[in-house]
Coordinates of N, CA and C in Angstrom, one line a residue:
E69 N -23.0 80.9 -51.1 CA -22.4 81.5 -52.3 C -22.7 83.0 -52.5
R70 N -21.8 83.8 -52.7 CA -22.0 85.2 -52.7 C -22.9 85.6 -53.9
G71 N -23.9 86.5 -53.6 CA -24.8 86.9 -54.7 C -26.0 86.1 -54.9
R72 N -26.0 84.9 -54.3 CA -27.1 83.9 -54.5 C -28.2 84.3 -53.5
V73 N -29.5 84.3 -54.0 CA -30.7 84.6 -53.2 C -31.6 83.4 -53.4
V74 N -32.1 82.9 -52.3 CA -33.0 81.8 -52.3 C -34.2 82.2 -51.4
M75 N -35.4 82.0 -51.8 CA -36.6 82.4 -51.0 C -37.8 81.7 -51.4
D76 N -38.8 81.7 -50.5 CA -40.1 81.3 -50.8 C -41.0 82.5 -51.0
V77 N -41.7 82.5 -52.1 CA -42.7 83.6 -52.3 C -44.1 83.0 -51.9
R78 N -44.7 83.6 -50.9 CA -46.0 83.0 -50.5 C -47.2 83.7 -51.0
E79 N -47.0 85.0 -51.4 CA -48.1 85.7 -52.0 C -47.5 86.9 -52.8
L80 N -47.8 87.0 -54.0 CA -47.4 88.1 -54.8 C -48.4 88.4 -55.9
S81 N -48.7 89.6 -56.2 CA -49.6 90.0 -57.3 C -49.0 91.2 -57.9
G82 N -49.5 91.5 -59.2 CA -49.0 92.6 -59.8 C -49.7 92.9 -61.2
V83 N -49.4 94.0 -61.7 CA -49.9 94.4 -63.0 C -48.7 94.9 -63.8
E84 N -48.5 94.3 -65.0 CA -47.5 94.7 -65.9 C -47.9 95.9 -66.7
R85 N -47.0 96.7 -67.2 CA -47.4 97.9 -67.9 C -48.4 97.7 -69.0
S86 N -48.4 96.6 -69.6 CA -49.4 96.3 -70.7 C -50.8 96.1 -70.2
G87 N -50.9 95.9 -68.9 CA -52.2 95.6 -68.3 C -52.4 94.2 -67.8
F88 N -51.4 93.3 -68.2 CA -51.5 91.9 -67.8 C -51.5 91.9 -66.3
T89 N -52.5 91.2 -65.7 CA -52.6 91.2 -64.2 C -52.5 89.8 -63.7
I90 N -51.6 89.6 -62.8 CA -51.4 88.3 -62.0 C -52.0 88.5 -60.7
E91 N -53.0 87.7 -60.4 CA -53.7 87.8 -59.1 C -52.9 87.3 -57.9
D92 N -52.2 86.2 -58.2 CA -51.4 85.6 -57.1 C -50.3 84.7 -57.7
I93 N -49.1 84.8 -57.1 CA -48.0 83.9 -57.4 C -47.5 83.3 -56.1
V94 N -47.3 82.0 -56.1 CA -46.6 81.3 -55.0 C -45.5 80.4 -55.6
T95 N -44.3 80.5 -55.1 CA -43.2 79.8 -55.7 C -42.0 79.7 -54.8
G96 N -41.1 78.7 -55.0 CA -39.8 78.8 -54.5 C -39.0 79.5 -55.6
L97 N -38.0 80.3 -55.2 CA -37.2 81.1 -56.1 C -35.8 81.1 -55.7
E98 N -34.9 80.9 -56.8 CA -33.5 81.1 -56.6 C -33.0 82.0 -57.7
V99 N -32.2 83.0 -57.3 CA -31.6 84.0 -58.3 C -30.1 83.9 -58.0
N100 N -29.3 83.7 -59.1 CA -27.9 83.6 -59.0 C -27.1 83.8 -60.3
R101 N -26.4 84.9 -60.5 CA -25.5 85.1 -61.6 C -26.1 84.7 -63.0
G102 N -27.3 85.3 -63.3 CA -27.9 85.0 -64.5 C -28.9 83.9 -64.5
L103 N -29.1 83.2 -63.4 CA -30.0 82.1 -63.3 C -31.2 82.6 -62.5
I104 N -32.4 82.4 -63.0 CA -33.6 82.5 -62.2 C -34.4 81.2 -62.2
A105 N -34.5 80.6 -61.1 CA -35.1 79.2 -61.0 C -36.3 79.2 -60.1
F106 N -37.4 78.7 -60.6 CA -38.6 78.6 -59.9 C -38.9 77.1 -59.6
T107 N -39.4 76.8 -58.4 CA -39.9 75.5 -58.0 C -41.3 75.6 -57.5
E108 N -42.1 74.7 -57.9 CA -43.5 74.7 -57.5 C -44.2 76.0 -57.7
F109 N -44.0 76.6 -58.9 CA -44.6 77.9 -59.3 C -46.1 77.7 -59.6
H110 N -46.9 78.5 -58.9 CA -48.3 78.6 -59.1 C -48.7 80.0 -59.4
A111 N -49.3 80.3 -60.5 CA -49.8 81.7 -60.8 C -51.2 81.6 -61.3
T112 N -52.0 82.6 -60.8 CA -53.4 82.7 -61.2 C -53.7 84.1 -61.8
T113 N -54.5 84.1 -62.8 CA -55.0 85.3 -63.4 C -56.5 85.2 -63.4
Q114 N -57.2 86.1 -63.9 CA -58.7 86.0 -64.0 C -59.1 84.8 -64.8
T115 N -58.3 84.4 -65.8 CA -58.7 83.4 -66.8 C -57.7 82.2 -66.9
S116 N -56.6 82.2 -66.2 CA -55.6 81.1 -66.3 C -55.2 80.7 -64.9
S117 N -54.7 79.4 -64.8 CA -54.1 78.9 -63.6 C -52.9 78.0 -64.0
I118 N -51.7 78.5 -63.7 CA -50.5 77.8 -64.2 C -49.8 77.2 -63.1
H119 N -49.4 75.9 -63.3 CA -48.5 75.2 -62.3 C -47.3 74.7 -63.1
L120 N -46.1 75.2 -62.6 CA -44.8 74.8 -63.2 C -44.0 74.1 -62.0
P121 N -44.0 72.8 -62.0 CA -43.2 72.2 -61.0 C -41.7 72.7 -61.0
S122 N -41.3 73.0 -62.2 CA -39.9 73.6 -62.3 C -39.9 74.5 -63.6
M123 N -39.1 75.5 -63.5 CA -38.8 76.4 -64.6 C -37.5 77.2 -64.3
R124 N -36.7 77.2 -65.3 CA -35.4 77.9 -65.1 C -35.2 78.9 -66.3
L125 N -34.8 80.1 -66.0 CA -34.3 81.0 -67.0 C -32.8 81.1 -66.8
E126 N -32.1 80.6 -67.9 CA -30.7 80.4 -67.7 C -29.9 81.3 -68.6
G127 N -29.4 82.4 -68.0 CA -28.4 83.2 -68.7 C -27.1 83.0 -68.1
R128 N -26.0 83.1 -68.9 CA -24.7 83.0 -68.3 C -24.3 84.1 -67.4
S129 N -24.9 85.3 -67.6 CA -24.7 86.5 -66.8 C -26.0 87.3 -66.9
W130 N -26.1 88.4 -66.1 CA -27.2 89.3 -66.2 C -27.2 90.1 -67.4
D131 N -26.0 90.3 -68.0 CA -25.9 91.0 -69.3 C -26.7 90.4 -70.4
Q132 N -26.9 89.0 -70.4 CA -27.6 88.4 -71.4 C -29.1 88.7 -71.4
Y133 N -29.6 89.2 -70.3 CA -31.0 89.5 -70.2 C -31.4 90.7 -71.1
E134 N -30.4 91.5 -71.4 CA -30.6 92.7 -72.3 C -31.0 92.1 -73.7
Y135 N -30.6 91.0 -74.1 CA -30.9 90.3 -75.3 C -31.7 89.0 -75.1
Y136 N -32.7 89.1 -74.2 CA -33.4 88.0 -73.7 C -33.9 87.0 -74.8
I137 N -34.4 87.6 -75.9 CA -35.1 86.8 -77.0 C -34.1 85.8 -77.6
D138 N -32.8 86.1 -77.7 CA -31.8 85.3 -78.3 C -30.8 84.7 -77.4
S139 N -30.9 85.1 -76.1 CA -29.7 84.7 -75.2 C -30.1 83.9 -73.9
V140 N -31.3 84.0 -73.5 CA -31.7 83.3 -72.2 C -32.5 82.1 -72.5
Q141 N -32.0 81.0 -72.1 CA -32.6 79.7 -72.2 C -33.7 79.5 -71.2
M142 N -34.9 79.1 -71.6 CA -36.0 78.7 -70.7 C -36.2 77.2 -70.8
V143 N -36.2 76.6 -69.6 CA -36.4 75.2 -69.5 C -37.4 74.9 -68.4
G144 N -38.5 74.1 -68.7 CA -39.4 73.9 -67.6 C -40.4 72.8 -67.9
R145 N -41.3 72.6 -67.0 CA -42.3 71.6 -67.0 C -43.6 72.3 -66.5
M146 N -44.7 72.1 -67.2 CA -46.0 72.6 -66.8 C -46.9 71.4 -66.5
S147 N -47.7 71.5 -65.5 CA -48.6 70.4 -65.1 C -50.0 70.9 -64.7
N148 N -51.0 70.2 -65.3 CA -52.4 70.4 -64.9 C -52.7 71.9 -64.9
S149 N -52.4 72.6 -66.0 CA -52.6 74.1 -66.1 C -53.7 74.4 -67.1
T150 N -54.3 75.6 -66.8 CA -55.2 76.2 -67.8 C -54.6 77.5 -68.3
L151 N -54.6 77.6 -69.6 CA -54.0 78.8 -70.2 C -55.1 79.4 -71.2
S152 N -55.4 80.7 -71.0 CA -56.4 81.3 -71.8 C -55.7 82.1 -72.9
T153 N -56.3 82.2 -74.1 CA -55.8 83.0 -75.2 C -55.8 84.5 -74.8
E154 N -56.8 84.8 -73.9 CA -56.8 86.2 -73.5 C -55.5 86.6 -72.8
D155 N -55.0 85.7 -71.9 CA -53.7 86.0 -71.2 C -52.6 85.9 -72.2
L156 N -52.5 84.8 -73.0 CA -51.4 84.7 -74.0 C -51.4 85.8 -74.9
G157 N -52.5 86.5 -75.1 CA -52.5 87.7 -76.0 C -51.7 88.8 -75.6
Y158 N -51.3 88.9 -74.3 CA -50.4 90.0 -73.9 C -49.0 89.8 -74.5
F159 N -48.7 88.5 -74.8 CA -47.4 88.2 -75.3 C -47.4 87.9 -76.8
A160 N -48.6 87.5 -77.3 CA -48.8 87.2 -78.7 C -50.2 87.8 -79.1
P161 N -50.2 89.1 -79.4 CA -51.4 89.9 -79.5 C -52.5 89.3 -80.5
A162 N -52.1 88.5 -81.5 CA -53.1 87.9 -82.4 C -54.0 86.9 -81.7
L163 N -53.5 86.3 -80.6 CA -54.3 85.3 -79.8 C -55.3 85.9 -78.9
R164 N -55.2 87.2 -78.6 CA -56.0 87.8 -77.5 C -57.5 87.7 -77.7
T165 N -58.0 87.7 -78.9 CA -59.4 87.7 -79.2 C -60.0 86.3 -79.5
W166 N -59.2 85.3 -79.4 CA -59.6 83.9 -79.7 C -60.6 83.3 -78.8
N167 N -60.7 83.8 -77.6 CA -61.7 83.4 -76.6 C -61.7 81.9 -76.5
T168 N -60.5 81.3 -76.2 CA -60.3 79.9 -76.1 C -59.4 79.6 -74.9
S169 N -59.5 78.5 -74.3 CA -58.6 78.0 -73.2 C -58.1 76.6 -73.5
V170 N -56.9 76.4 -73.1 CA -56.4 75.0 -73.0 C -56.4 74.6 -71.5
R171 N -57.0 73.5 -71.2 CA -57.1 73.0 -69.8 C -56.4 71.7 -69.6
N172 N -56.1 71.5 -68.3 CA -55.4 70.2 -67.9 C -54.2 70.0 -68.8
A173 N -53.4 71.0 -69.0 CA -52.2 70.9 -69.9 C -51.0 70.5 -69.1
T174 N -50.3 69.5 -69.6 CA -49.1 69.0 -69.1 C -48.1 69.0 -70.2
A175 N -46.9 69.7 -70.0 CA -45.9 69.8 -71.1 C -44.5 70.0 -70.5
D176 N -43.6 69.7 -71.3 CA -42.2 70.1 -71.1 C -41.7 71.0 -72.2
F177 N -40.9 72.0 -71.9 CA -40.5 73.0 -72.8 C -39.1 73.4 -72.6
R178 N -38.5 73.9 -73.7 CA -37.0 74.3 -73.6 C -36.8 75.2 -74.8
G179 N -35.9 76.2 -74.6 CA -35.4 77.0 -75.7 C -35.4 78.5 -75.4
L180 N -35.0 79.2 -76.5 CA -35.0 80.7 -76.5 C -36.4 81.1 -77.0
V181 N -36.7 82.4 -76.7 CA -37.9 82.9 -77.3 C -37.9 82.7 -78.8
R182 N -36.8 83.0 -79.4 CA -36.7 82.9 -80.9 C -36.7 81.5 -81.4
H183 N -36.4 80.5 -80.6 CA -36.5 79.1 -81.0 C -36.9 78.3 -79.8
F184 N -38.2 77.9 -79.7 CA -38.8 77.3 -78.5 C -39.4 76.0 -78.9
E185 N -39.2 75.0 -78.2 CA -39.7 73.6 -78.5 C -40.1 72.9 -77.3
G186 N -40.9 71.9 -77.5 CA -41.4 71.1 -76.4 C -42.3 69.9 -76.7
V187 N -42.8 69.3 -75.7 CA -43.7 68.1 -75.8 C -44.9 68.4 -75.0
V188 N -46.1 68.4 -75.6 CA -47.3 68.5 -74.9 C -47.8 67.0 -74.6
H189 N -47.8 66.6 -73.3 CA -48.2 65.3 -73.0 C -49.7 65.1 -73.0
H190 N -50.4 66.2 -72.7 CA -51.8 66.2 -72.7 C -52.4 67.6 -72.6
A191 N -53.4 67.9 -73.4 CA -54.1 69.2 -73.2 C -55.6 69.0 -73.7
D192 N -56.5 69.5 -72.9 CA -57.9 69.5 -73.3 C -58.2 70.9 -73.9
I193 N -59.0 70.8 -75.0 CA -59.4 72.0 -75.8 C -60.9 72.0 -76.0
A194 N -61.6 73.1 -76.0 CA -63.0 73.2 -76.2 C -63.7 72.3 -75.2
K195 N -64.8 71.6 -75.7 CA -65.6 70.8 -74.7 C -65.1 69.4 -74.6
E196 N -64.7 68.8 -75.7 CA -64.4 67.3 -75.7 C -63.0 67.0 -76.2
S197 N -62.4 68.0 -76.9 CA -61.2 67.7 -77.6 C -60.0 67.6 -76.7
H198 N -59.0 66.8 -77.2 CA -57.7 66.7 -76.5 C -56.6 66.5 -77.5
F199 N -55.4 66.8 -77.1 CA -54.2 66.8 -78.0 C -53.0 66.4 -77.2
A200 N -52.1 65.7 -77.9 CA -50.8 65.4 -77.4 C -49.8 65.4 -78.6
G201 N -48.6 65.9 -78.4 CA -47.7 66.0 -79.5 C -46.5 66.9 -79.2
T202 N -45.8 67.3 -80.2 CA -44.6 68.1 -80.0 C -44.8 69.5 -80.7
F203 N -44.0 70.4 -80.4 CA -44.0 71.7 -81.1 C -42.6 72.3 -81.2
D204 N -42.3 73.0 -82.3 CA -41.1 73.6 -82.5 C -41.4 74.9 -83.2
I205 N -41.1 76.0 -82.5 CA -41.5 77.4 -83.0 C -40.2 78.2 -83.2
K206 N -40.0 78.6 -84.4 CA -38.8 79.4 -84.8 C -39.2 80.8 -85.3
G207 N -38.7 81.9 -84.8 CA -38.9 83.2 -85.3 C -39.6 84.2 -84.4
I208 N -40.2 83.7 -83.3 CA -40.9 84.6 -82.4 C -39.9 85.7 -81.9
P209 N -40.2 86.9 -81.8 CA -41.5 87.5 -81.6 C -42.2 87.9 -82.9
A210 N -41.6 87.7 -84.1 CA -42.2 88.1 -85.4 C -43.1 86.9 -85.8
W211 N -44.3 86.8 -85.1 CA -45.1 85.6 -85.2 C -45.7 85.4 -86.6
Q212 N -45.9 86.5 -87.4 CA -46.4 86.4 -88.7 C -45.5 85.7 -89.7
T213 N -44.2 85.8 -89.4 CA -43.3 85.1 -90.3 C -42.5 83.9 -89.6
S214 N -43.0 83.6 -88.4 CA -42.4 82.5 -87.7 C -42.7 81.1 -88.3
K215 N -41.9 80.1 -88.1 CA -42.2 78.8 -88.5 C -42.7 78.0 -87.4
Y216 N -43.9 77.3 -87.5 CA -44.5 76.5 -86.5 C -44.6 75.1 -87.0
V217 N -43.9 74.2 -86.3 CA -44.0 72.8 -86.6 C -44.7 72.1 -85.5
I218 N -45.8 71.4 -85.7 CA -46.6 70.7 -84.7 C -46.6 69.3 -85.1
G219 N -46.1 68.4 -84.2 CA -46.2 67.0 -84.4 C -47.4 66.4 -83.6
V220 N -48.3 65.8 -84.3 CA -49.5 65.3 -83.6 C -49.3 63.8 -83.3
E221 N -49.4 63.5 -82.0 CA -49.3 62.1 -81.5 C -50.7 61.5 -81.2
D222 N -51.5 62.4 -80.7 CA -52.9 62.0 -80.3 C -53.8 63.3 -80.5
L223 N -54.9 63.1 -81.2 CA -55.8 64.2 -81.4 C -57.2 63.7 -81.5
Y224 N -58.1 64.2 -80.6 CA -59.5 64.0 -80.7 C -60.2 65.3 -80.9
L225 N -60.9 65.5 -82.0 CA -61.5 66.8 -82.3 C -62.8 66.6 -83.0
P226 N -63.9 66.4 -82.2 CA -65.2 66.2 -82.8 C -65.7 67.5 -83.5
S227 N -66.7 67.3 -84.4 CA -67.1 68.4 -85.3 C -67.7 69.5 -84.5
N228 N -68.4 69.3 -83.4 CA -69.0 70.3 -82.6 C -67.9 71.2 -82.0
D229 N -66.8 70.7 -81.6 CA -65.6 71.5 -81.1 C -65.0 72.3 -82.3
I230 N -64.9 71.7 -83.4 CA -64.3 72.4 -84.6 C -65.2 73.6 -84.8
L231 N -66.5 73.5 -84.8 CA -67.4 74.6 -85.1 C -67.2 75.7 -84.0
A232 N -67.2 75.2 -82.7 CA -67.0 76.2 -81.6 C -65.7 76.9 -81.7
L233 N -64.6 76.2 -82.0 CA -63.3 76.8 -82.0 C -63.2 77.8 -83.2
T234 N -63.7 77.5 -84.4 CA -63.6 78.4 -85.5 C -64.5 79.6 -85.2
D235 N -65.6 79.4 -84.5 CA -66.5 80.6 -84.2 C -65.7 81.5 -83.2
N236 N -65.0 80.9 -82.2 CA -64.3 81.7 -81.2 C -63.1 82.4 -81.9
I237 N -62.4 81.8 -82.8 CA -61.2 82.4 -83.4 C -61.6 83.4 -84.5
L238 N -62.5 83.0 -85.4 CA -62.9 83.8 -86.5 C -64.0 84.8 -86.2
H239 N -64.7 84.6 -85.0 CA -65.8 85.5 -84.6 C -67.0 85.5 -85.6
E240 N -67.1 84.4 -86.3 CA -68.3 84.2 -87.1 C -68.4 82.7 -87.4
P241 N -69.6 82.2 -87.4 CA -69.8 80.7 -87.7 C -69.4 80.3 -89.1
L242 N -69.0 79.1 -89.2 CA -68.7 78.5 -90.6 C -69.9 78.3 -91.4

């Protein structure tokens, strides 16, 4: 098919202008008329390790990428990944100083930046805590006025983790 590019990326690193640094990316990649599809995507940073068995950025044309927040659909699955708030802070600055990581995260997600939803099948937080549930986020990138709906299906959160998390997020003990 004309214009279609398919490749295996075996080693890629880079620094985004914000300073966000990716130490290594390995993935299968297809680019075609507004579609960017990743298979077996693995990315590592100093504090995160992300595995996406599949992820697609679906624009009907390249023109839609100019209005990415409202026009390009993201669909994917994350498996056994670690995400740090330090890294997420490059995209949501309020999270940057939370000093917290989500580990062993498995989730499915879909949507636009402005309306993003999904299912967290499992995620470990702090020392002993874990979570499973749904999320529906409307309004990003204006995070202060966005609407966050979290459906909790399974939550284990002992008091020692509550204290550690609030200390990490608020930077002072309760």
